[in-house]
């Protein structure tokens, strides 16, 4: 990353005029709800419409990002020979901020490369994942029946970020109940909003059999139209750009801070507190 | 947080000489493996030894950190009237880096307050959670039978951070298989290590019935002794302090960067790339 990052600014500058066309769709949900199957099904549904689709998987529990265990090629499956499909996993390990720093760069490259749709798949736990997916044009939150999903989703702050809810594995017992619970919780949560608000639809699917996917694609399109009509699309893209700029700036500053080994020793010994140490680190490096 | 943070440096300076005594134990695992029950059981086991125990829950899927839905008092359960037990959930939402920034401060306060053991409970997905828990003196990774845990754990990078493995719900079918899979994967992963390495034990528990908890406490003590003997304990505490200093420094710099709204507009329009924008943000604020 350190070496690659040296060339990135030039690449980014060259790409800048060609970005802003792709539709960015976030897909998130707890492990076991069928994220990979749904991603595959969505890719197929968009391909059927003739759209070029890229997938970025930043889900550490997903086979997409299984790294050494299960590579991208394994997951490509049906799409392995389709030049209109690009699938790549992103490492979620490494220093903090790595995810928020790298994902927008990947989006930018794929956008400029002419992909119509970019799917970002993340697991719905962990603040950085949620933040990244919350910056998508449309965020799909995936649930499955019988996992106490309603409460889990509410606790993980997932209700607020969803633009479209998908209850997958809808052929299982409890799917209707999950959809009902969700609608009930949505009715509670939205009461205090002012102005016209988008009401996230709840769509039932059986992704493994491609059932309900047309309705998901439809819901995404409806949300996109609603966002364009209400100025929300440009608003989100501004927030995404702002978050990206800040992440890069913080990352650059971090590298300039340098090592803190000696300061850490003094903190461990109780001689110094970490706030004083942080100030010494900043004044010793950024202002020199 | 903004207001509270103003007083923190003074508090931290006063606490500094009184820290470094508590044993910090990380507990992580996927949703559904029984983290809350295990945390409760561990608290009880440590209390039986006369130790004062604090719990910090940074697990967004845990009832501990359920926020408005399920507060700390609900989770306290048996321990609600025990002055030797402190349980607090940490918000995992908010800006990036919030988790890594706030958790060490809480550790520091509880350490200085004289708690012998501090349990940090996090869900084992999401890089920031993993990073925080990886900085504990001893990290326990919790699994349960029949969830494809071995592979899931390996994919989530959890094998590397575990000092003690606990297979909970060991009365269920497949517990022995899970333990065997785990030991096999450990034997593969540890081959390339040089020097004396700690071999993470695999302990089976039924936390809901307090079965096997004595063995977990024993394994934690063994690991602690091994770390002290091999200089690893001070090494980890140095790394923890270093990470803390850096997180504070980055946070302070971030607040000085200020808003990037105008730059974001220029990036969205394609006039500017985000790297150039980040440099403008840095030069406009940090160097003025």
Coordinates of C-alpha atoms in Angstrom, one line a residue:
Chain A
X1 CA 0.0 0.0 0.0
X2 CA 2.8 2.4 0.9
X3 CA 4.4 2.0 -2.6
X4 CA 1.1 2.0 -4.5
X5 CA -0.1 5.1 -2.7
X6 CA 2.7 7.1 -4.2
X7 CA 1.2 6.8 -7.7
X8 CA -2.4 7.1 -6.5
X9 CA -2.6 10.9 -6.5
X10 CA -1.6 11.1 -10.2
X11 CA -4.1 8.4 -11.1
X12 CA -6.8 10.1 -9.1
X13 CA -6.2 13.4 -10.8
X14 CA -6.5 11.7 -14.2
X15 CA -9.7 9.9 -13.2
X16 CA -11.4 12.9 -11.6
X17 CA -13.2 14.2 -14.7
X18 CA -14.5 10.7 -15.5
X19 CA -16.2 10.0 -12.2
X20 CA -19.7 10.5 -10.9
X21 CA -21.6 8.3 -13.3
X22 CA -21.8 4.9 -11.5
X23 CA -24.6 4.1 -9.2
X24 CA -23.1 2.9 -5.8
X25 CA -25.2 0.3 -4.0
X26 CA -24.3 -0.8 -0.5
X27 CA -25.3 -4.3 0.7
X28 CA -25.0 -5.2 4.3
X29 CA -26.3 -7.7 6.9
X30 CA -25.3 -10.1 9.6
X31 CA -23.4 -13.3 8.8
X32 CA -25.8 -16.0 7.6
X33 CA -28.4 -13.9 6.0
X34 CA -27.2 -14.8 2.5
X35 CA -25.1 -11.7 1.5
X36 CA -22.9 -13.5 -1.0
X37 CA -25.9 -15.3 -2.7
X38 CA -27.8 -12.0 -2.8
X39 CA -24.8 -10.2 -4.3
X40 CA -24.5 -12.9 -7.0
X41 CA -28.3 -12.7 -7.7
X42 CA -28.2 -8.9 -7.9
X43 CA -25.2 -9.1 -10.3
X44 CA -27.2 -11.4 -12.5
X45 CA -30.3 -9.2 -12.3
X46 CA -28.4 -6.1 -13.4
X47 CA -26.6 -8.0 -16.1
X48 CA -30.0 -9.1 -17.5
X49 CA -30.7 -5.3 -17.9
X50 CA -27.4 -5.0 -19.8
X51 CA -25.6 -3.1 -17.1
X52 CA -21.9 -3.5 -16.3
X53 CA -21.5 -4.4 -12.6
X54 CA -18.6 -4.3 -10.2
X55 CA -18.5 -5.8 -6.8
X56 CA -16.3 -4.7 -3.9
X57 CA -16.5 -7.0 -1.0
X58 CA -15.3 -5.5 2.3
X59 CA -17.0 -8.2 4.4
X60 CA -14.5 -10.1 6.5
X61 CA -17.0 -12.9 6.9
X62 CA -17.8 -13.1 3.2
X63 CA -16.3 -15.8 0.8
X64 CA -15.6 -12.8 -1.5
X65 CA -13.0 -11.5 0.9
X66 CA -11.8 -14.9 2.1
X67 CA -8.3 -14.1 1.0
X68 CA -6.1 -17.1 0.9
X69 CA -8.9 -19.4 1.9
X70 CA -11.4 -18.6 -0.9
X71 CA -10.2 -16.3 -3.6
X72 CA -12.1 -14.0 -5.9
X73 CA -12.0 -16.5 -8.7
X74 CA -13.9 -19.1 -6.6
X75 CA -16.7 -16.6 -6.0
X76 CA -16.9 -15.3 -9.5
X77 CA -18.8 -18.5 -10.3
X78 CA -21.2 -17.8 -13.2
X79 CA -19.6 -14.5 -13.9
X80 CA -16.0 -15.7 -14.3
X81 CA -16.0 -15.3 -18.1
X82 CA -18.3 -12.2 -18.2
X83 CA -16.3 -9.1 -19.1
X84 CA -19.2 -7.0 -17.8
X85 CA -18.6 -8.2 -14.3
X86 CA -15.7 -7.3 -12.0
X87 CA -15.4 -8.8 -8.5
X88 CA -12.7 -7.8 -6.0
X89 CA -12.3 -8.2 -2.3
X90 CA -10.8 -5.5 -0.1
X91 CA -8.6 -6.4 2.9
X92 CA -10.3 -5.1 6.0
X93 CA -7.2 -5.7 8.2
X94 CA -4.4 -3.3 8.8
X95 CA -4.3 0.0 10.4
X96 CA -7.4 1.8 11.4
X97 CA -9.0 3.9 8.7
X98 CA -7.7 1.5 6.0
X99 CA -11.2 0.6 4.9
X100 CA -12.5 4.1 4.6
X101 CA -9.4 5.1 2.8
X102 CA -9.1 2.4 0.2
X103 CA -12.8 1.7 -0.6
X104 CA -13.5 5.1 -2.1
X105 CA -10.4 4.8 -4.3
X106 CA -11.6 1.5 -5.7
X107 CA -15.1 3.1 -6.3
X108 CA -13.4 5.9 -8.1
X109 CA -11.4 3.7 -10.4
X110 CA -14.4 1.4 -11.2
X111 CA -16.6 4.5 -11.8
X112 CA -14.1 6.0 -14.2
X113 CA -13.8 2.6 -15.9
X114 CA -17.4 2.8 -16.9
X115 CA -19.2 0.4 -14.6
X116 CA -22.9 1.3 -14.4
X117 CA -23.4 -0.3 -11.0
X118 CA -20.9 -0.8 -8.1
X119 CA -22.1 -3.1 -5.3
X120 CA -20.2 -2.7 -2.0
X121 CA -20.8 -5.7 0.2
X122 CA -20.0 -5.4 3.9
X123 CA -21.0 -7.2 7.0
X124 CA -23.4 -5.1 9.1
X125 CA -21.2 -5.0 12.2
X126 CA -18.3 -2.7 12.9
X127 CA -18.4 1.0 12.6
X128 CA -16.1 1.4 9.7
X129 CA -18.1 -1.0 7.6
X130 CA -21.3 0.8 8.4
X131 CA -19.8 4.1 7.6
X132 CA -18.6 3.1 4.2
X133 CA -21.9 1.5 3.3
X134 CA -23.9 4.4 4.6
X135 CA -22.2 6.6 2.0
X136 CA -23.6 4.5 -0.9
X137 CA -26.3 6.0 -3.2
X138 CA -28.6 3.3 -2.0
X139 CA -28.1 1.0 0.9
X140 CA -29.7 -2.4 1.1
X141 CA -29.9 -4.1 4.5
X142 CA -30.4 -7.9 4.3
X143 CA -32.2 -9.9 6.9
X144 CA -33.3 -13.5 7.2
X145 CA -36.1 -15.0 9.2
X146 CA -35.6 -16.5 12.6
X147 CA -32.5 -14.7 13.7
X148 CA -34.1 -12.1 15.9
X149 CA -33.1 -9.8 13.1
X150 CA -35.4 -6.9 13.9
X151 CA -33.8 -6.2 17.3
X152 CA -30.3 -7.0 16.1
X153 CA -30.7 -4.6 13.2
X154 CA -32.0 -1.9 15.5
X155 CA -29.1 -2.4 17.9
X156 CA -26.5 -2.3 15.2
X157 CA -27.9 1.0 14.0
X158 CA -28.8 -0.6 10.7
X159 CA -32.4 0.6 10.6
X160 CA -31.2 4.2 10.1
X161 CA -28.9 3.4 7.2
X162 CA -31.3 1.2 5.2
X163 CA -32.9 2.5 2.0
X164 CA -34.2 -0.9 1.0
X165 CA -34.8 -3.9 3.3
X166 CA -34.6 -7.3 1.9
X167 CA -35.8 -10.3 3.8
X168 CA -33.9 -13.2 2.2
X169 CA -34.7 -16.9 2.6
X170 CA -38.3 -15.9 2.4
X171 CA -39.3 -19.5 1.9
X172 CA -38.4 -20.2 5.5
X173 CA -40.8 -20.1 8.5
X174 CA -41.0 -16.7 10.0
X175 CA -40.3 -14.6 6.9
X176 CA -43.6 -12.9 7.1
X177 CA -43.1 -12.2 10.8
X178 CA -39.7 -10.7 10.2
X179 CA -41.1 -8.4 7.5
X180 CA -44.0 -7.4 9.8
X181 CA -41.6 -6.7 12.7
X182 CA -39.4 -4.6 10.5
X183 CA -42.3 -2.6 9.2
X184 CA -43.5 -2.0 12.7
X185 CA -40.1 -0.9 13.9
X186 CA -39.8 1.4 10.9
X187 CA -43.2 3.0 11.7
X188 CA -41.9 3.8 15.2
X189 CA -38.6 5.1 14.1
X190 CA -39.8 7.4 11.4
X191 CA -42.4 9.3 13.4
X192 CA -40.1 12.2 14.5
X193 CA -38.9 13.0 11.0
X194 CA -39.9 16.2 9.4
X195 CA -40.3 16.9 5.7
X196 CA -40.8 14.3 3.0
X197 CA -38.9 11.1 3.9
X198 CA -38.2 8.1 1.9
X199 CA -40.0 5.0 3.3
X200 CA -37.7 2.0 2.9
X201 CA -39.6 -0.8 1.2
X202 CA -39.4 -4.3 2.6
X203 CA -38.8 -6.8 -0.2
X204 CA -38.9 -10.6 0.3
X205 CA -36.5 -12.7 -1.7
X206 CA -35.1 -16.2 -2.2
X207 CA -31.8 -15.2 -3.7
X208 CA -30.6 -18.8 -4.3
X209 CA -33.6 -19.2 -6.7
X210 CA -33.6 -15.7 -8.0
X211 CA -37.0 -15.0 -6.6
X212 CA -37.9 -11.4 -5.8
X213 CA -34.7 -9.9 -7.3
X214 CA -36.7 -8.0 -10.0
X215 CA -38.5 -6.2 -7.2
X216 CA -35.2 -5.4 -5.4
X217 CA -33.8 -3.9 -8.6
X218 CA -37.1 -1.9 -9.0
X219 CA -36.9 -0.7 -5.4
X220 CA -33.3 0.5 -6.0
X221 CA -34.4 2.4 -9.1
X222 CA -37.3 4.0 -7.2
X223 CA -35.0 5.1 -4.4
X224 CA -32.6 6.5 -7.0
X225 CA -35.3 8.5 -8.6
X226 CA -36.6 9.7 -5.3
X227 CA -33.1 10.8 -4.3
X228 CA -32.6 12.7 -7.5
X229 CA -35.9 14.4 -7.2
X230 CA -35.2 15.5 -3.6
X231 CA -31.6 16.7 -4.0
X232 CA -30.5 13.8 -1.7
X233 CA -28.3 12.2 -4.3
X234 CA -26.0 15.1 -4.7
X235 CA -26.1 15.6 -0.9
X236 CA -24.9 12.0 -0.4
X237 CA -22.2 12.3 -3.0
X238 CA -21.0 15.5 -1.3
X239 CA -20.8 13.7 2.1
X240 CA -19.0 10.8 0.4
X241 CA -16.4 13.1 -1.1
X242 CA -16.0 14.9 2.2
X243 CA -15.5 11.7 4.1
X244 CA -13.0 10.6 1.5
X245 CA -11.0 13.8 1.6
X246 CA -10.9 13.7 5.4
X247 CA -9.8 10.0 5.4
X248 CA -6.9 10.8 3.0
X249 CA -5.9 13.9 5.0
X250 CA -5.9 12.0 8.3
X251 CA -3.9 9.1 6.7
X252 CA -1.3 11.5 5.4
X253 CA -1.0 13.3 8.7
X254 CA -0.7 9.9 10.5
X255 CA 2.3 8.9 8.4
X256 CA 3.9 12.2 9.2
X257 CA 3.5 11.6 12.9
X258 CA 6.1 8.9 13.0
X259 CA 6.8 6.3 15.6
X260 CA 5.7 6.8 19.2
X261 CA 7.9 4.1 20.9
X262 CA 9.7 6.3 23.4
X263 CA 6.5 8.1 24.3
X264 CA 4.8 4.7 24.8
X265 CA 7.5 3.6 27.2
X266 CA 6.9 6.7 29.3
X267 CA 3.2 6.2 29.3
X268 CA 3.5 2.6 30.4
X269 CA 5.8 3.6 33.2
X270 CA 3.2 6.1 34.4
X271 CA 5.6 9.0 33.9
X272 CA 3.4 10.5 31.1
X273 CA -0.3 10.3 30.3
X274 CA -1.4 9.5 26.7
X275 CA -2.8 13.0 26.1
X276 CA 0.5 14.7 27.0
X277 CA 2.3 12.1 24.9
X278 CA 0.0 12.7 21.9
X279 CA 0.7 16.5 22.1
X280 CA 4.4 15.8 22.2
X281 CA 4.0 13.5 19.2
X282 CA 2.2 16.2 17.3
X283 CA 4.5 19.1 18.2
X284 CA 7.6 17.0 17.6
X285 CA 6.7 16.0 14.1
X286 CA 4.0 18.1 12.5
X287 CA 5.4 21.4 13.5
X288 CA 9.0 20.8 13.0
Chain B
X1 CA -17.8 13.7 23.8
X2 CA -16.5 17.1 22.7
X3 CA -17.1 18.7 26.0
X4 CA -16.0 15.8 28.1
X5 CA -12.8 15.6 26.1
X6 CA -11.7 19.0 27.4
X7 CA -11.3 17.7 30.9
X8 CA -9.8 14.3 29.9
X9 CA -6.2 15.3 29.7
X10 CA -6.1 16.6 33.2
X11 CA -7.9 13.4 34.5
X12 CA -5.5 11.3 32.5
X13 CA -2.5 13.1 33.9
X14 CA -3.7 12.5 37.5
X15 CA -4.4 8.8 36.7
X16 CA -1.1 8.0 35.0
X17 CA 0.8 7.0 38.1
X18 CA -1.9 4.7 39.2
X19 CA -2.3 2.6 36.1
X20 CA -0.7 -0.6 34.8
X21 CA -2.1 -3.0 37.5
X22 CA -5.3 -4.3 36.0
X23 CA -5.3 -7.4 33.8
X24 CA -7.0 -6.6 30.5
X25 CA -8.9 -9.5 28.9
X26 CA -10.5 -9.3 25.5
X27 CA -13.4 -11.5 24.7
X28 CA -14.6 -11.7 21.1
X29 CA -16.7 -14.0 18.8
X30 CA -19.4 -14.0 16.2
X31 CA -23.0 -13.2 17.1
X32 CA -24.8 -16.2 18.6
X33 CA -21.8 -17.9 20.3
X34 CA -22.9 -16.8 23.7
X35 CA -20.6 -13.8 24.4
X36 CA -22.9 -12.1 27.0
X37 CA -23.5 -15.4 28.8
X38 CA -19.8 -16.1 28.8
X39 CA -18.9 -12.6 30.0
X40 CA -21.4 -13.0 32.9
X41 CA -20.0 -16.4 33.7
X42 CA -16.4 -15.1 33.7
X43 CA -17.4 -12.2 36.0
X44 CA -18.8 -14.7 38.4
X45 CA -15.7 -16.9 38.2
X46 CA -13.4 -14.0 38.9
X47 CA -15.6 -12.8 41.7
X48 CA -15.4 -16.2 43.3
X49 CA -11.7 -15.6 43.5
X50 CA -12.3 -12.3 45.2
X51 CA -11.2 -10.2 42.2
X52 CA -12.9 -6.9 41.3
X53 CA -14.1 -7.1 37.8
X54 CA -15.1 -4.4 35.2
X55 CA -16.7 -5.1 31.9
X56 CA -16.5 -2.8 28.9
X57 CA -18.8 -3.9 26.1
X58 CA -18.0 -2.5 22.7
X59 CA -20.0 -5.2 20.9
X60 CA -22.8 -3.6 18.8
X61 CA -24.7 -6.9 18.7
X62 CA -24.4 -7.4 22.5
X63 CA -27.2 -6.8 24.9
X64 CA -24.5 -5.0 27.0
X65 CA -24.3 -2.2 24.4
X66 CA -27.9 -2.3 23.3
X67 CA -28.2 1.3 24.2
X68 CA -31.8 2.5 24.4
X69 CA -33.2 -1.0 23.7
X70 CA -31.4 -2.8 26.5
X71 CA -29.5 -0.8 29.1
X72 CA -26.6 -1.8 31.3
X73 CA -28.9 -2.3 34.2
X74 CA -30.8 -5.1 32.5
X75 CA -27.5 -6.9 31.7
X76 CA -26.1 -6.5 35.2
X77 CA -28.4 -9.2 36.4
X78 CA -26.8 -11.1 39.2
X79 CA -24.2 -8.5 39.6
X80 CA -26.5 -5.4 40.0
X81 CA -25.9 -5.0 43.7
X82 CA -22.2 -6.2 43.8
X83 CA -19.9 -3.2 44.3
X84 CA -17.0 -5.4 43.0
X85 CA -18.5 -5.4 39.5
X86 CA -18.7 -2.6 37.0
X87 CA -20.4 -3.0 33.6
X88 CA -20.6 -0.3 31.0
X89 CA -21.3 -0.3 27.3
X90 CA -19.4 1.9 24.9
X91 CA -21.0 3.4 21.8
X92 CA -19.4 2.1 18.7
X93 CA -21.1 4.6 16.4
X94 CA -19.8 8.0 15.5
X95 CA -16.8 9.1 13.6
X96 CA -14.1 6.6 12.7
X97 CA -11.5 6.0 15.4
X98 CA -14.0 6.7 18.1
X99 CA -13.8 3.2 19.4
X100 CA -10.0 3.0 19.6
X101 CA -9.9 6.4 21.1
X102 CA -12.5 6.0 23.9
X103 CA -11.9 2.4 25.0
X104 CA -8.3 2.9 26.2
X105 CA -9.5 5.9 28.3
X106 CA -12.1 3.7 29.9
X107 CA -9.5 1.1 30.6
X108 CA -7.2 3.7 32.2
X109 CA -9.9 5.0 34.5
X110 CA -11.0 1.5 35.6
X111 CA -7.4 0.4 36.0
X112 CA -6.6 3.4 38.3
X113 CA -9.9 2.7 40.2
X114 CA -8.4 -0.6 41.3
X115 CA -10.2 -3.2 39.3
X116 CA -8.2 -6.3 39.1
X117 CA -9.7 -7.6 35.9
X118 CA -11.1 -5.6 33.0
X119 CA -13.1 -7.6 30.4
X120 CA -13.5 -6.0 27.0
X121 CA -16.3 -7.7 25.1
X122 CA -16.4 -7.1 21.3
X123 CA -18.0 -8.8 18.4
X124 CA -15.3 -10.5 16.3
X125 CA -16.0 -8.6 13.0
X126 CA -14.9 -5.2 12.0
X127 CA -11.3 -4.1 12.0
X128 CA -11.5 -1.6 14.9
X129 CA -13.0 -4.1 17.2
X130 CA -10.4 -6.6 16.4
X131 CA -7.7 -4.1 16.9
X132 CA -8.9 -3.0 20.3
X133 CA -9.3 -6.6 21.5
X134 CA -5.9 -7.6 20.1
X135 CA -4.3 -5.1 22.5
X136 CA -5.6 -6.9 25.5
X137 CA -3.2 -8.8 27.8
X138 CA -5.1 -12.0 26.9
X139 CA -7.6 -12.4 24.1
X140 CA -10.3 -15.0 24.3
X141 CA -12.0 -16.1 21.1
X142 CA -15.4 -17.7 21.6
X143 CA -16.9 -20.2 19.2
X144 CA -19.9 -22.4 19.3
X145 CA -20.5 -25.7 17.5
X146 CA -22.3 -26.0 14.2
X147 CA -21.6 -22.5 12.8
X148 CA -18.8 -23.3 10.5
X149 CA -16.7 -21.4 13.0
X150 CA -13.3 -22.7 12.1
X151 CA -13.4 -21.3 8.7
X152 CA -15.3 -18.2 9.8
X153 CA -12.7 -17.5 12.5
X154 CA -9.8 -18.0 10.1
X155 CA -11.3 -15.7 7.6
X156 CA -12.0 -13.0 10.1
X157 CA -8.3 -13.1 11.2
X158 CA -9.4 -14.3 14.6
X159 CA -7.0 -17.3 14.7
X160 CA -4.0 -15.0 15.0
X161 CA -5.4 -12.8 17.8
X162 CA -6.6 -15.6 20.1
X163 CA -4.6 -16.5 23.2
X164 CA -7.3 -18.8 24.5
X165 CA -10.1 -20.5 22.5
X166 CA -13.4 -21.3 24.2
X167 CA -15.9 -23.6 22.5
X168 CA -19.1 -22.6 24.2
X169 CA -22.4 -24.5 24.1
X170 CA -20.2 -27.7 24.4
X171 CA -23.3 -29.7 25.3
X172 CA -24.5 -29.4 21.7
X173 CA -23.7 -31.7 18.8
X174 CA -20.5 -30.9 17.0
X175 CA -18.6 -29.4 19.9
X176 CA -15.9 -32.0 19.8
X177 CA -15.7 -31.6 16.0
X178 CA -15.3 -27.8 16.4
X179 CA -12.6 -28.2 18.9
X180 CA -10.8 -30.7 16.7
X181 CA -11.1 -28.5 13.6
X182 CA -9.7 -25.6 15.6
X183 CA -6.7 -27.6 16.9
X184 CA -6.0 -28.8 13.3
X185 CA -6.1 -25.2 11.9
X186 CA -3.9 -24.1 14.8
X187 CA -1.3 -26.8 14.0
X188 CA -1.2 -25.5 10.4
X189 CA -1.0 -21.9 11.2
X190 CA 1.7 -22.1 13.8
X191 CA 4.2 -24.1 11.7
X192 CA 6.1 -21.2 10.4
X193 CA 6.7 -19.5 13.7
X194 CA 10.2 -19.3 15.1
X195 CA 11.2 -19.1 18.8
X196 CA 9.0 -20.2 21.7
X197 CA 5.4 -19.6 20.9
X198 CA 2.3 -19.7 23.1
X199 CA 0.0 -22.5 22.0
X200 CA -3.5 -21.3 22.5
X201 CA -5.5 -23.9 24.5
X202 CA -9.0 -24.9 23.4
X203 CA -11.4 -25.0 26.3
X204 CA -15.0 -26.3 26.2
X205 CA -17.7 -24.6 28.2
X206 CA -21.4 -24.4 28.8
X207 CA -21.4 -20.9 30.1
X208 CA -25.1 -20.9 30.9
X209 CA -24.4 -23.7 33.5
X210 CA -21.0 -22.4 34.6
X211 CA -19.4 -25.5 33.2
X212 CA -15.7 -25.2 32.3
X213 CA -15.3 -21.7 33.5
X214 CA -12.6 -22.7 36.1
X215 CA -10.6 -24.0 33.2
X216 CA -10.9 -20.8 31.3
X217 CA -9.8 -18.7 34.3
X218 CA -6.8 -21.2 34.7
X219 CA -5.9 -20.8 31.0
X220 CA -6.0 -17.0 31.3
X221 CA -3.7 -17.2 34.3
X222 CA -1.3 -19.6 32.5
X223 CA -1.2 -17.3 29.5
X224 CA -0.5 -14.3 31.8
X225 CA 2.4 -16.2 33.5
X226 CA 3.8 -17.2 30.1
X227 CA 3.6 -13.6 28.9
X228 CA 5.4 -12.3 31.9
X229 CA 8.1 -14.9 31.6
X230 CA 8.7 -14.1 27.9
X231 CA 8.6 -10.4 28.1
X232 CA 5.5 -10.4 26.0
X233 CA 3.3 -8.7 28.6
X234 CA 5.3 -5.5 28.6
X235 CA 5.6 -5.7 24.9
X236 CA 1.8 -5.8 24.5
X237 CA 1.4 -2.9 26.9
X238 CA 3.9 -0.8 25.0
X239 CA 2.0 -1.5 21.8
X240 CA -1.3 -0.6 23.5
X241 CA 0.1 2.7 24.8
X242 CA 1.6 3.4 21.4
X243 CA -1.8 2.8 19.7
X244 CA -3.5 4.9 22.2
X245 CA -1.1 7.8 21.8
X246 CA -1.5 7.7 18.0
X247 CA -5.3 7.5 18.2
X248 CA -5.4 10.6 20.4
X249 CA -2.9 12.5 18.2
X250 CA -4.9 11.6 15.0
X251 CA -8.1 12.6 16.7
X252 CA -6.7 16.0 17.7
X253 CA -5.3 16.6 14.3
X254 CA -8.7 15.6 12.7
X255 CA -10.5 18.3 14.7
X256 CA -8.0 20.9 13.6
X257 CA -8.5 20.0 9.9
X258 CA -12.0 21.6 10.0
X259 CA -14.8 21.2 7.4
X260 CA -14.1 20.1 3.8
X261 CA -17.5 21.1 2.3
X262 CA -16.1 23.4 -0.4
X263 CA -13.4 20.9 -1.3
X264 CA -16.0 18.1 -1.5
X265 CA -18.0 20.1 -4.0
X266 CA -15.0 20.5 -6.2
X267 CA -14.3 16.8 -6.0
X268 CA -17.9 15.8 -6.9
X269 CA -17.8 18.1 -9.9
X270 CA -14.6 16.4 -11.1
X271 CA -12.6 19.6 -10.9
X272 CA -10.4 18.3 -8.1
X273 CA -9.3 14.8 -7.1
X274 CA -9.6 13.8 -3.4
X275 CA -5.8 13.6 -2.9
X276 CA -5.3 17.1 -4.1
X277 CA -8.3 18.1 -1.9
X278 CA -6.7 16.4 1.1
X279 CA -3.5 18.3 0.6
X280 CA -5.4 21.6 0.4
X281 CA -7.2 20.7 3.5
X282 CA -4.0 20.0 5.4
X283 CA -2.1 23.0 4.1
X284 CA -5.1 25.3 4.7
X285 CA -5.5 24.3 8.3
X286 CA -2.6 22.6 9.9
X287 CA 0.1 24.9 8.6
X288 CA -1.7 28.2 8.9

